[in-house]
Amino acid sequence: MKDLNTFYIRTYGCQMNELDSEILITQLKARNLAQVETETEADIILLNTCSIRDLAEKKVLGKLYEYKKDKKDKIIGICGCMAMSQKETLLKKFPHLDFLIGTNNLLDITKVLDDFLSKNTQMKKLDIDYEKELENFYATRDNKIKASIAIIRGCNNHCSYCIVPQTRGKEVSRDSKSIINEAKYLANLGYKEITLLGQNVNSYGLDKPDQNYLFPDLLYDLNKIDNIDRIRFMTSHPKDITKDLMYAIRDLDKLCEFVHFPVQSGSNKVLKEMRRSYSAEEYLEKVNLLKSITPNATIGTDIIVGFPNETDEDFEKTYKLFELIEYDTAFIFAYSPRQKTYAARKFEDNISNEIKQKRLQKLLKLFHSILEKKYKALIGSKKEVLVESLNKDGIYLKGRTREFEKVIFKGDKSLIGKLQIVEITGFSYQTLKGKVI
Ligand code: SAH
Ligand code: SF4
Ligand code: F3S
């Protein structure tokens, strides 16, 4: 085997996976491997994978078939959720695949690599338990303005459609001191925004009842850190959103006014079969409470259309709820049965793709009309934007408001990394346009 000098990594899936890739990259660079932008240049190819829907897995399987034809002498590793959901099956199906590293073995990457090099046989590390050593590992991030921090890993919920509890194991909250230290470390490096990550950040601390320290407590402590301008969090399970959290959003100057609050469906029958443990009425009650405590907060959602047995009437209920709440951000997905989940075992995937797509498009259309109305009303208003980078077009600067709206405007590159007040002058699709004032 030739000398190893370079690696390529591609990340699929959610922000937690992005952070996990940063953790992997930090270690590979510390081992004197250089990150490259293309597979062709790489000695090692890593795919940090996602299993949430069939399409996410298909993309990776496609890559693996591609590498099968032309592996050369590259080392190929699969990390992340597909390693956890498919395990040995992947190794058997793809003999040219060299190792699997699961979501709780991020710090084993160099050891697995070394073991593979010395033994030259397929390797795997797929623990289901929390990786304790991660508590104090700080990744080096490419982005120098905003960073994610994992505060709780795993998921204890049992949403019937969801594979994440299988791929990430039980909920474990990270020690608060270690979170606060990492936030201070990032603040010292000049970071302006942190996003606290978890499958369900609102259950932070519930697994350690003796510590009597919950998500709002953490937010109050993080808000004291100088130099950080903004704190965000995601995701929130509606059942665990408390009044205390809403007060924190109202009262903490750094905590941004945006809550990702996924409803999934507006039909109580479907919600029950999804095992979401709230009714549409209870959900709406919480949204109304949130709107009354923090009137300027924006609200985001995830929705699954075409869950088994979802009727037109069920879908109409989702549509009506969406219309009533007027979401500010929305991710709408077609149901995709996942192996070994309760829903996949219990129900037939009996809604055709055509109907799923029709429902999805109908909700998207509604979403865009809501945004259009909201964004029109914003014209002339002034918004604080954290300037993140140059926009893709290379002309505008790009950033986000506290409420998570994307804004582009013309300005000097020296504004990148700063808070800037911008007057909204127009919009196109999901992007606001503005001018510096
Ligand atoms: N922990 C987060 C969600 C993680 S997955 C939460 O509970 O909010 C992100 C989104 O993917 C989910 O909110 C859901 O809308 C969608 N999703 C999960 N499993 C899915 C499946 N089997 N088919 C389609 N969409 C799914
Ligand atoms: Fe999946 Fe539900 Fe856990 Fe979110 S809360 S990760 S949807 S099981
Ligand atoms: Fe996908 Fe795993 Fe995230 S399944 S959405 S990468 S937790």
Coordinates of C-alpha atoms and ligand atoms in Angstrom, one line a residue:
M1 CA 0.0 0.0 0.0
K2 CA 1.3 3.4 -0.9
D3 CA 1.8 6.2 1.6
L4 CA -1.3 7.9 2.8
N5 CA -1.3 11.7 2.4
T6 CA -4.8 12.8 1.6
F7 CA -8.4 12.3 2.4
Y8 CA -11.7 13.3 1.0
I9 CA -14.9 13.5 3.1
R10 CA -18.5 14.0 2.0
T11 CA -21.2 14.6 4.5
Y12 CA -24.9 13.7 4.0
G13 CA -27.7 14.4 6.4
C14 CA -28.2 16.8 9.3
Q15 CA -26.2 19.4 11.2
M16 CA -25.2 16.8 13.7
N17 CA -23.6 14.9 10.9
E18 CA -21.8 18.0 9.7
L19 CA -20.4 18.5 13.2
D20 CA -19.4 14.8 13.3
S21 CA -17.5 15.3 10.1
E22 CA -15.7 18.3 11.6
I23 CA -14.7 16.0 14.5
L24 CA -13.4 13.4 12.0
I25 CA -11.5 16.0 9.9
T26 CA -9.8 17.5 13.0
Q27 CA -8.3 14.1 13.9
L28 CA -7.3 13.2 10.3
K29 CA -5.5 16.5 10.0
A30 CA -3.8 16.0 13.3
R31 CA -2.5 12.7 11.7
N32 CA -0.9 14.8 9.0
L33 CA -3.4 13.9 6.3
A34 CA -4.4 16.8 4.0
Q35 CA -8.1 17.3 3.1
V36 CA -8.7 17.4 -0.6
E37 CA -11.7 18.5 -2.6
T38 CA -12.1 15.6 -5.0
E39 CA -12.2 11.9 -4.7
T40 CA -9.6 11.5 -7.5
E41 CA -6.9 13.3 -5.4
A42 CA -7.7 11.3 -2.3
D43 CA -5.9 8.3 -0.7
I44 CA -8.8 7.9 1.7
I45 CA -12.5 8.4 0.8
L46 CA -14.9 8.9 3.7
L47 CA -18.7 9.1 3.3
N48 CA -20.4 10.4 6.5
T49 CA -23.9 9.0 5.8
C50 CA -27.5 9.5 6.6
S51 CA -30.4 7.0 6.7
I52 CA -33.3 9.2 7.3
R53 CA -35.0 8.6 4.0
D54 CA -34.4 6.1 1.2
L55 CA -33.1 8.8 -1.1
A56 CA -30.3 9.7 1.4
E57 CA -29.2 6.0 1.4
K58 CA -29.5 5.6 -2.3
K59 CA -27.1 8.5 -2.9
V60 CA -24.4 6.7 -0.9
L61 CA -25.1 3.3 -2.4
G62 CA -24.7 4.9 -5.8
K63 CA -21.3 6.1 -4.8
L64 CA -20.3 2.7 -3.5
Y65 CA -21.2 1.1 -6.8
E66 CA -19.2 3.7 -8.5
Y67 CA -16.1 3.0 -6.4
K68 CA -16.6 -0.7 -6.9
K69 CA -15.8 -0.2 -10.6
D70 CA -12.8 2.0 -10.0
K71 CA -11.3 1.7 -6.5
K72 CA -7.7 1.9 -7.5
D73 CA -5.7 1.7 -4.3
K74 CA -7.9 4.0 -2.3
I75 CA -9.1 3.3 1.2
I76 CA -12.9 3.6 1.5
G77 CA -14.8 4.1 4.8
I78 CA -18.4 4.6 5.6
C79 CA -19.2 6.7 8.7
G80 CA -22.4 7.8 10.4
C81 CA -26.0 6.6 10.4
M82 CA -25.8 4.1 7.5
A83 CA -22.9 2.3 9.2
M84 CA -25.2 2.0 12.2
S85 CA -28.4 1.0 10.3
Q86 CA -26.9 -1.4 7.8
K87 CA -23.8 -2.7 9.7
E88 CA -22.2 -5.9 8.3
T89 CA -24.6 -6.0 5.4
L90 CA -22.7 -3.2 3.9
L91 CA -19.4 -4.9 4.3
K92 CA -20.7 -8.1 2.7
K93 CA -22.4 -6.3 -0.1
F94 CA -19.4 -4.2 -0.9
P95 CA -16.2 -6.2 -0.4
H96 CA -14.2 -3.1 -1.6
L97 CA -15.4 -1.2 1.4
D98 CA -12.7 -1.1 4.0
F99 CA -14.3 0.1 7.2
L100 CA -17.4 1.2 9.0
I101 CA -17.3 3.8 11.8
G102 CA -20.6 4.5 13.7
T103 CA -21.9 7.6 15.2
N104 CA -20.6 6.7 18.7
N105 CA -17.0 5.9 17.5
L106 CA -15.9 9.2 16.1
L107 CA -12.7 9.3 18.1
D108 CA -11.8 5.8 16.9
I109 CA -11.1 7.0 13.3
T110 CA -7.3 6.9 13.4
K111 CA -7.2 3.7 15.3
V112 CA -9.5 2.0 12.8
L113 CA -7.4 3.4 10.0
D114 CA -4.2 2.0 11.6
D115 CA -5.8 -1.4 12.3
F116 CA -7.0 -1.6 8.7
L117 CA -3.5 -0.7 7.4
S118 CA -1.8 -3.4 9.6
K119 CA -4.4 -6.1 9.1
N120 CA -5.7 -5.3 5.7
T121 CA -9.1 -6.7 6.4
Q122 CA -12.5 -5.0 6.7
M123 CA -12.9 -3.3 10.1
K124 CA -15.9 -1.9 12.0
K125 CA -16.6 0.1 15.1
L126 CA -20.3 0.4 15.8
D127 CA -21.0 1.1 19.5
I128 CA -24.5 2.0 20.4
D129 CA -23.5 3.7 23.7
Y130 CA -22.5 7.3 24.0
E131 CA -18.8 8.1 23.4
K132 CA -17.8 9.6 26.7
E133 CA -14.5 11.0 25.5
L134 CA -16.3 13.3 23.1
E135 CA -17.3 15.5 26.0
N136 CA -14.1 17.4 25.9
F137 CA -13.1 17.1 22.2
Y138 CA -13.3 20.4 20.4
A139 CA -13.4 20.2 16.6
T140 CA -11.6 22.7 14.4
R141 CA -14.2 24.3 12.2
D142 CA -13.8 25.7 8.7
N143 CA -16.4 28.4 9.3
K144 CA -14.9 31.0 11.5
I145 CA -18.1 32.9 12.3
K146 CA -20.7 30.4 13.4
A147 CA -20.2 26.9 15.0
S148 CA -22.4 24.1 16.2
I149 CA -22.0 22.5 19.6
A150 CA -23.5 19.1 20.4
I151 CA -25.3 19.3 23.8
I152 CA -27.2 16.0 23.7
R153 CA -26.7 13.0 21.5
G154 CA -29.1 10.1 20.7
C155 CA -32.9 10.1 21.0
N156 CA -35.3 8.5 23.5
N157 CA -38.4 9.2 21.5
H158 CA -40.1 6.5 19.5
C159 CA -41.5 8.3 16.5
S160 CA -42.8 5.3 14.6
Y161 CA -41.3 6.3 11.2
C162 CA -37.9 7.3 12.4
I163 CA -34.6 5.4 12.2
V164 CA -32.5 7.9 14.3
P165 CA -33.0 6.0 17.7
Q166 CA -31.4 3.0 15.9
T167 CA -28.5 5.0 14.4
R168 CA -27.7 7.2 17.4
G169 CA -28.7 5.3 20.5
K170 CA -30.1 6.6 23.8
E171 CA -30.1 10.2 24.8
V172 CA -27.1 11.3 26.8
S173 CA -26.7 15.0 27.8
R174 CA -23.2 16.4 27.7
D175 CA -21.8 17.8 30.9
S176 CA -22.8 21.5 31.1
K177 CA -19.3 22.6 32.1
S178 CA -17.8 21.1 29.1
I179 CA -20.5 22.7 26.8
I180 CA -19.8 26.1 28.5
N181 CA -16.1 25.7 28.1
E182 CA -16.4 24.9 24.5
A183 CA -18.6 27.9 23.9
K184 CA -16.0 30.1 25.7
Y185 CA -13.2 28.6 23.6
L186 CA -15.2 29.4 20.5
A187 CA -15.9 33.0 21.8
N188 CA -12.1 33.5 22.3
L189 CA -11.5 32.4 18.8
G190 CA -13.9 35.1 17.6
Y191 CA -17.0 33.1 16.8
K192 CA -20.1 35.2 16.8
E193 CA -22.9 32.6 16.7
I194 CA -23.3 29.1 18.3
T195 CA -26.0 26.6 17.5
L196 CA -26.7 24.0 20.2
L197 CA -27.5 20.7 18.6
G198 CA -29.4 17.7 19.6
Q199 CA -32.1 15.5 18.2
N200 CA -34.2 17.0 20.9
V201 CA -32.5 19.8 22.8
N202 CA -35.4 20.3 25.0
S203 CA -34.8 17.1 26.8
Y204 CA -31.4 18.3 27.8
G205 CA -30.7 17.3 31.4
L206 CA -33.7 15.0 31.7
D207 CA -31.4 11.9 31.7
K208 CA -29.5 13.3 34.7
P209 CA -32.4 14.3 37.1
D210 CA -30.0 14.5 40.1
Q211 CA -28.2 17.4 38.6
N212 CA -31.4 19.4 38.4
Y213 CA -30.1 21.4 35.4
L214 CA -32.2 21.6 32.3
F215 CA -32.1 23.2 28.9
P216 CA -33.2 26.7 30.0
D217 CA -30.5 26.6 32.8
L218 CA -27.9 26.0 30.1
L219 CA -29.2 28.8 28.0
Y220 CA -29.0 31.3 30.9
D221 CA -25.4 30.3 31.6
L222 CA -24.4 30.4 27.9
N223 CA -26.0 33.8 27.5
K224 CA -23.4 35.2 30.0
I225 CA -20.5 34.5 27.7
D226 CA -19.0 37.7 26.4
N227 CA -18.3 38.2 22.6
I228 CA -20.8 35.6 21.4
D229 CA -23.6 37.6 19.7
R230 CA -26.1 34.9 19.0
I231 CA -27.3 31.6 20.3
R232 CA -29.5 29.2 18.4
F233 CA -30.7 25.7 19.0
M234 CA -32.3 22.8 17.2
T235 CA -34.3 20.6 17.2
S236 CA -37.2 20.8 19.6
H237 CA -39.7 18.1 20.2
P238 CA -43.0 19.9 20.8
K239 CA -43.8 17.8 23.8
D240 CA -40.7 19.1 25.7
I241 CA -41.0 22.8 24.9
T242 CA -41.7 24.4 28.2
K243 CA -42.8 27.9 29.3
D244 CA -39.4 28.3 30.8
L245 CA -37.8 28.0 27.4
M246 CA -40.3 30.6 26.0
Y247 CA -39.3 33.0 28.8
A248 CA -35.7 32.4 28.0
I249 CA -36.3 33.3 24.4
R250 CA -38.1 36.5 25.5
D251 CA -35.5 37.5 28.1
L252 CA -32.0 36.4 26.9
D253 CA -30.5 39.0 24.7
K254 CA -28.4 36.5 22.7
L255 CA -30.9 33.8 22.3
C256 CA -32.4 34.2 18.8
E257 CA -36.2 34.4 18.2
F258 CA -36.6 31.3 16.1
V259 CA -38.0 27.9 17.1
H260 CA -37.8 24.9 14.9
F261 CA -41.0 23.2 16.2
P262 CA -41.7 20.2 13.9
V263 CA -45.4 19.2 13.9
Q264 CA -45.1 16.3 11.3
S265 CA -48.9 16.1 10.8
G266 CA -52.1 18.0 11.7
S267 CA -54.2 14.9 12.0
N268 CA -54.6 13.4 15.4
K269 CA -55.1 9.9 13.9
V270 CA -51.7 10.2 12.0
L271 CA -50.0 11.9 15.0
K272 CA -51.0 8.9 17.1
E273 CA -49.7 6.4 14.6
M274 CA -46.5 8.4 14.3
R275 CA -46.3 8.2 18.1
R276 CA -45.6 11.9 18.5
S277 CA -47.3 12.0 21.9
Y278 CA -49.2 15.2 21.3
S279 CA -52.4 16.1 19.6
A280 CA -52.8 18.9 17.0
E281 CA -54.8 20.9 19.6
E282 CA -52.0 20.6 22.2
Y283 CA -49.4 21.6 19.6
L284 CA -51.4 24.6 18.6
E285 CA -51.8 25.6 22.2
K286 CA -48.1 25.6 22.6
V287 CA -47.6 27.6 19.5
N288 CA -50.1 30.2 20.7
L289 CA -48.4 30.4 24.0
L290 CA -45.1 30.9 22.3
K291 CA -46.6 33.6 20.1
S292 CA -48.0 35.3 23.1
I293 CA -44.8 35.2 25.2
T294 CA -42.5 36.0 22.2
P295 CA -44.6 37.7 19.6
N296 CA -41.7 38.3 17.3
A297 CA -40.4 34.8 17.2
T298 CA -40.5 32.9 13.9
I299 CA -41.5 29.3 13.8
G300 CA -40.3 26.4 11.6
T301 CA -41.6 23.0 11.1
D302 CA -41.0 19.6 9.5
I303 CA -43.9 17.7 7.9
I304 CA -44.2 14.2 6.6
V305 CA -46.8 13.7 3.9
G306 CA -48.1 10.3 2.8
F307 CA -47.7 8.5 6.1
P308 CA -49.4 5.1 5.8
N309 CA -53.2 5.4 5.6
E310 CA -53.1 9.2 5.4
T311 CA -56.4 10.2 3.8
D312 CA -57.3 13.4 2.0
E313 CA -59.1 14.5 5.2
D314 CA -55.9 13.8 7.3
F315 CA -53.9 15.8 4.8
E316 CA -56.4 18.7 4.8
K317 CA -55.9 18.9 8.6
T318 CA -52.2 19.3 8.1
Y319 CA -52.9 21.9 5.4
K320 CA -55.3 23.9 7.6
L321 CA -52.9 23.8 10.6
F322 CA -50.1 25.0 8.4
E323 CA -52.3 27.8 7.1
L324 CA -53.3 28.8 10.6
I325 CA -49.8 28.9 12.0
E326 CA -48.2 30.5 9.0
Y327 CA -44.8 28.9 9.4
D328 CA -41.7 30.9 8.6
T329 CA -39.6 27.9 7.6
A330 CA -40.7 24.4 6.6
F331 CA -39.1 21.2 5.5
I332 CA -41.7 18.9 3.8
F333 CA -40.9 15.3 3.2
A334 CA -42.6 12.3 1.5
Y335 CA -42.9 9.4 3.9
S336 CA -40.2 6.8 3.3
P337 CA -40.4 3.5 5.2
R338 CA -37.3 2.8 7.2
Q339 CA -36.1 -0.7 8.1
K340 CA -37.0 -2.1 11.6
T341 CA -39.1 1.0 12.5
Y342 CA -42.5 0.4 14.1
A343 CA -44.3 2.1 11.1
A344 CA -42.5 0.0 8.5
R345 CA -43.3 -3.2 10.4
K346 CA -46.9 -2.3 11.2
F347 CA -48.2 -0.4 8.2
E348 CA -48.0 -0.9 4.5
D349 CA -46.5 2.1 2.6
N350 CA -49.9 2.5 0.8
I351 CA -49.9 6.1 -0.4
S352 CA -48.7 6.3 -3.9
N353 CA -45.7 8.4 -4.9
E354 CA -48.0 10.5 -7.0
I355 CA -50.3 11.4 -4.1
K356 CA -47.3 12.0 -1.8
Q357 CA -45.9 14.4 -4.4
K358 CA -49.2 16.1 -4.9
R359 CA -49.6 16.7 -1.2
L360 CA -46.0 17.9 -0.9
Q361 CA -46.4 20.4 -3.7
K362 CA -49.6 21.7 -2.3
L363 CA -48.0 22.4 1.0
L364 CA -45.0 24.0 -0.7
K365 CA -47.3 26.3 -2.7
L366 CA -49.0 27.3 0.5
F367 CA -45.7 27.9 2.2
H368 CA -44.5 30.1 -0.6
S369 CA -47.7 32.2 -0.5
I370 CA -47.3 32.6 3.3
L371 CA -43.7 33.7 2.8
E372 CA -44.6 36.1 0.1
K373 CA -47.1 37.8 2.3
K374 CA -44.7 38.0 5.2
Y375 CA -41.7 39.1 3.2
K376 CA -43.8 41.8 1.5
A377 CA -44.8 43.1 4.9
L378 CA -41.1 43.3 5.9
I379 CA -40.2 45.7 3.1
G380 CA -39.0 49.0 4.7
S381 CA -38.3 47.4 8.0
K382 CA -34.8 47.3 9.6
K383 CA -33.2 44.0 10.6
E384 CA -30.0 43.1 12.3
V385 CA -28.0 40.7 10.1
L386 CA -25.0 38.7 11.1
V387 CA -22.9 38.8 7.9
E388 CA -21.7 35.3 7.2
S389 CA -20.0 35.4 3.8
L390 CA -20.1 36.5 0.2
N391 CA -23.2 35.2 -1.5
K392 CA -22.7 32.5 -4.2
D393 CA -23.1 35.1 -7.0
G394 CA -19.9 36.8 -5.6
I395 CA -21.7 40.2 -5.6
Y396 CA -23.8 40.4 -2.5
L397 CA -23.0 39.7 1.1
K398 CA -25.1 37.1 2.8
G399 CA -26.3 36.7 6.4
R400 CA -29.2 35.9 8.6
T401 CA -31.5 37.9 10.8
R402 CA -32.1 36.8 14.4
E403 CA -35.3 35.3 13.2
F404 CA -33.3 33.1 10.7
E405 CA -34.4 34.9 7.5
K406 CA -31.7 34.9 4.9
V407 CA -30.7 38.4 3.7
I408 CA -28.5 39.5 0.8
F409 CA -27.2 43.0 0.4
K410 CA -24.4 45.0 -1.2
G411 CA -21.6 46.0 1.1
D412 CA -17.9 45.8 1.8
K413 CA -16.3 42.4 2.6
S414 CA -15.0 43.9 5.8
L415 CA -18.5 43.5 7.2
I416 CA -18.2 39.7 7.2
G417 CA -18.4 38.5 10.8
K418 CA -20.1 41.6 12.0
L419 CA -23.7 42.6 12.9
Q420 CA -25.1 45.0 10.5
I421 CA -28.5 46.8 10.4
V422 CA -30.0 46.4 7.0
E423 CA -33.2 47.9 5.5
I424 CA -35.3 45.3 3.7
T425 CA -35.9 46.5 0.1
G426 CA -37.4 43.4 -1.6
F427 CA -37.2 39.6 -1.8
S428 CA -37.0 36.7 -4.1
Y429 CA -38.3 33.3 -3.2
Q430 CA -36.8 32.6 0.3
T431 CA -34.2 35.3 0.3
L432 CA -34.7 38.9 1.5
K433 CA -32.8 41.7 -0.2
G434 CA -31.7 44.7 1.6
K435 CA -29.4 47.7 1.8
V436 CA -27.0 48.9 4.4
I437 CA -28.2 51.9 6.4
Ligands
SAH1 N1 -35.0 15.0 15.8 C1 -35.6 15.8 14.9 C2 -35.7 15.3 13.5 C3 -34.7 14.5 12.9 S1 -35.1 13.9 11.3 C4 -37.0 16.1 15.4 O1 -37.6 15.2 16.0 O2 -37.5 17.1 15.0 C5 -35.6 15.3 10.4 C6 -37.0 15.2 9.9 O3 -37.0 14.1 8.9 C7 -38.1 14.8 10.8 O4 -38.5 15.9 11.5 C8 -39.1 14.2 9.9 O5 -40.0 15.2 9.4 C9 -38.3 13.7 8.7 N2 -38.3 12.2 8.7 C10 -37.8 11.4 9.7 N3 -38.1 10.1 9.3 C11 -38.7 10.1 8.1 C12 -39.2 9.1 7.2 N4 -39.1 7.8 7.6 N5 -39.7 9.5 6.1 C13 -39.8 10.8 5.8 N6 -39.4 11.8 6.5 C14 -38.8 11.5 7.7
SF4_2 FE1 -36.6 10.8 15.1 FE2 -38.6 11.5 16.7 FE3 -36.2 11.2 17.7 FE4 -36.8 13.2 16.1 S1 -37.7 12.9 18.1 S2 -34.9 11.9 16.0 S3 -38.2 12.3 14.6 S4 -37.4 9.6 16.9
F3S3 FE1 -29.6 11.5 8.9 FE2 -28.5 10.5 11.0 FE3 -28.9 13.1 10.9 S1 -30.1 9.6 9.9 S2 -30.7 13.2 9.7 S3 -27.6 11.9 9.6 S4 -29.1 11.7 12.7

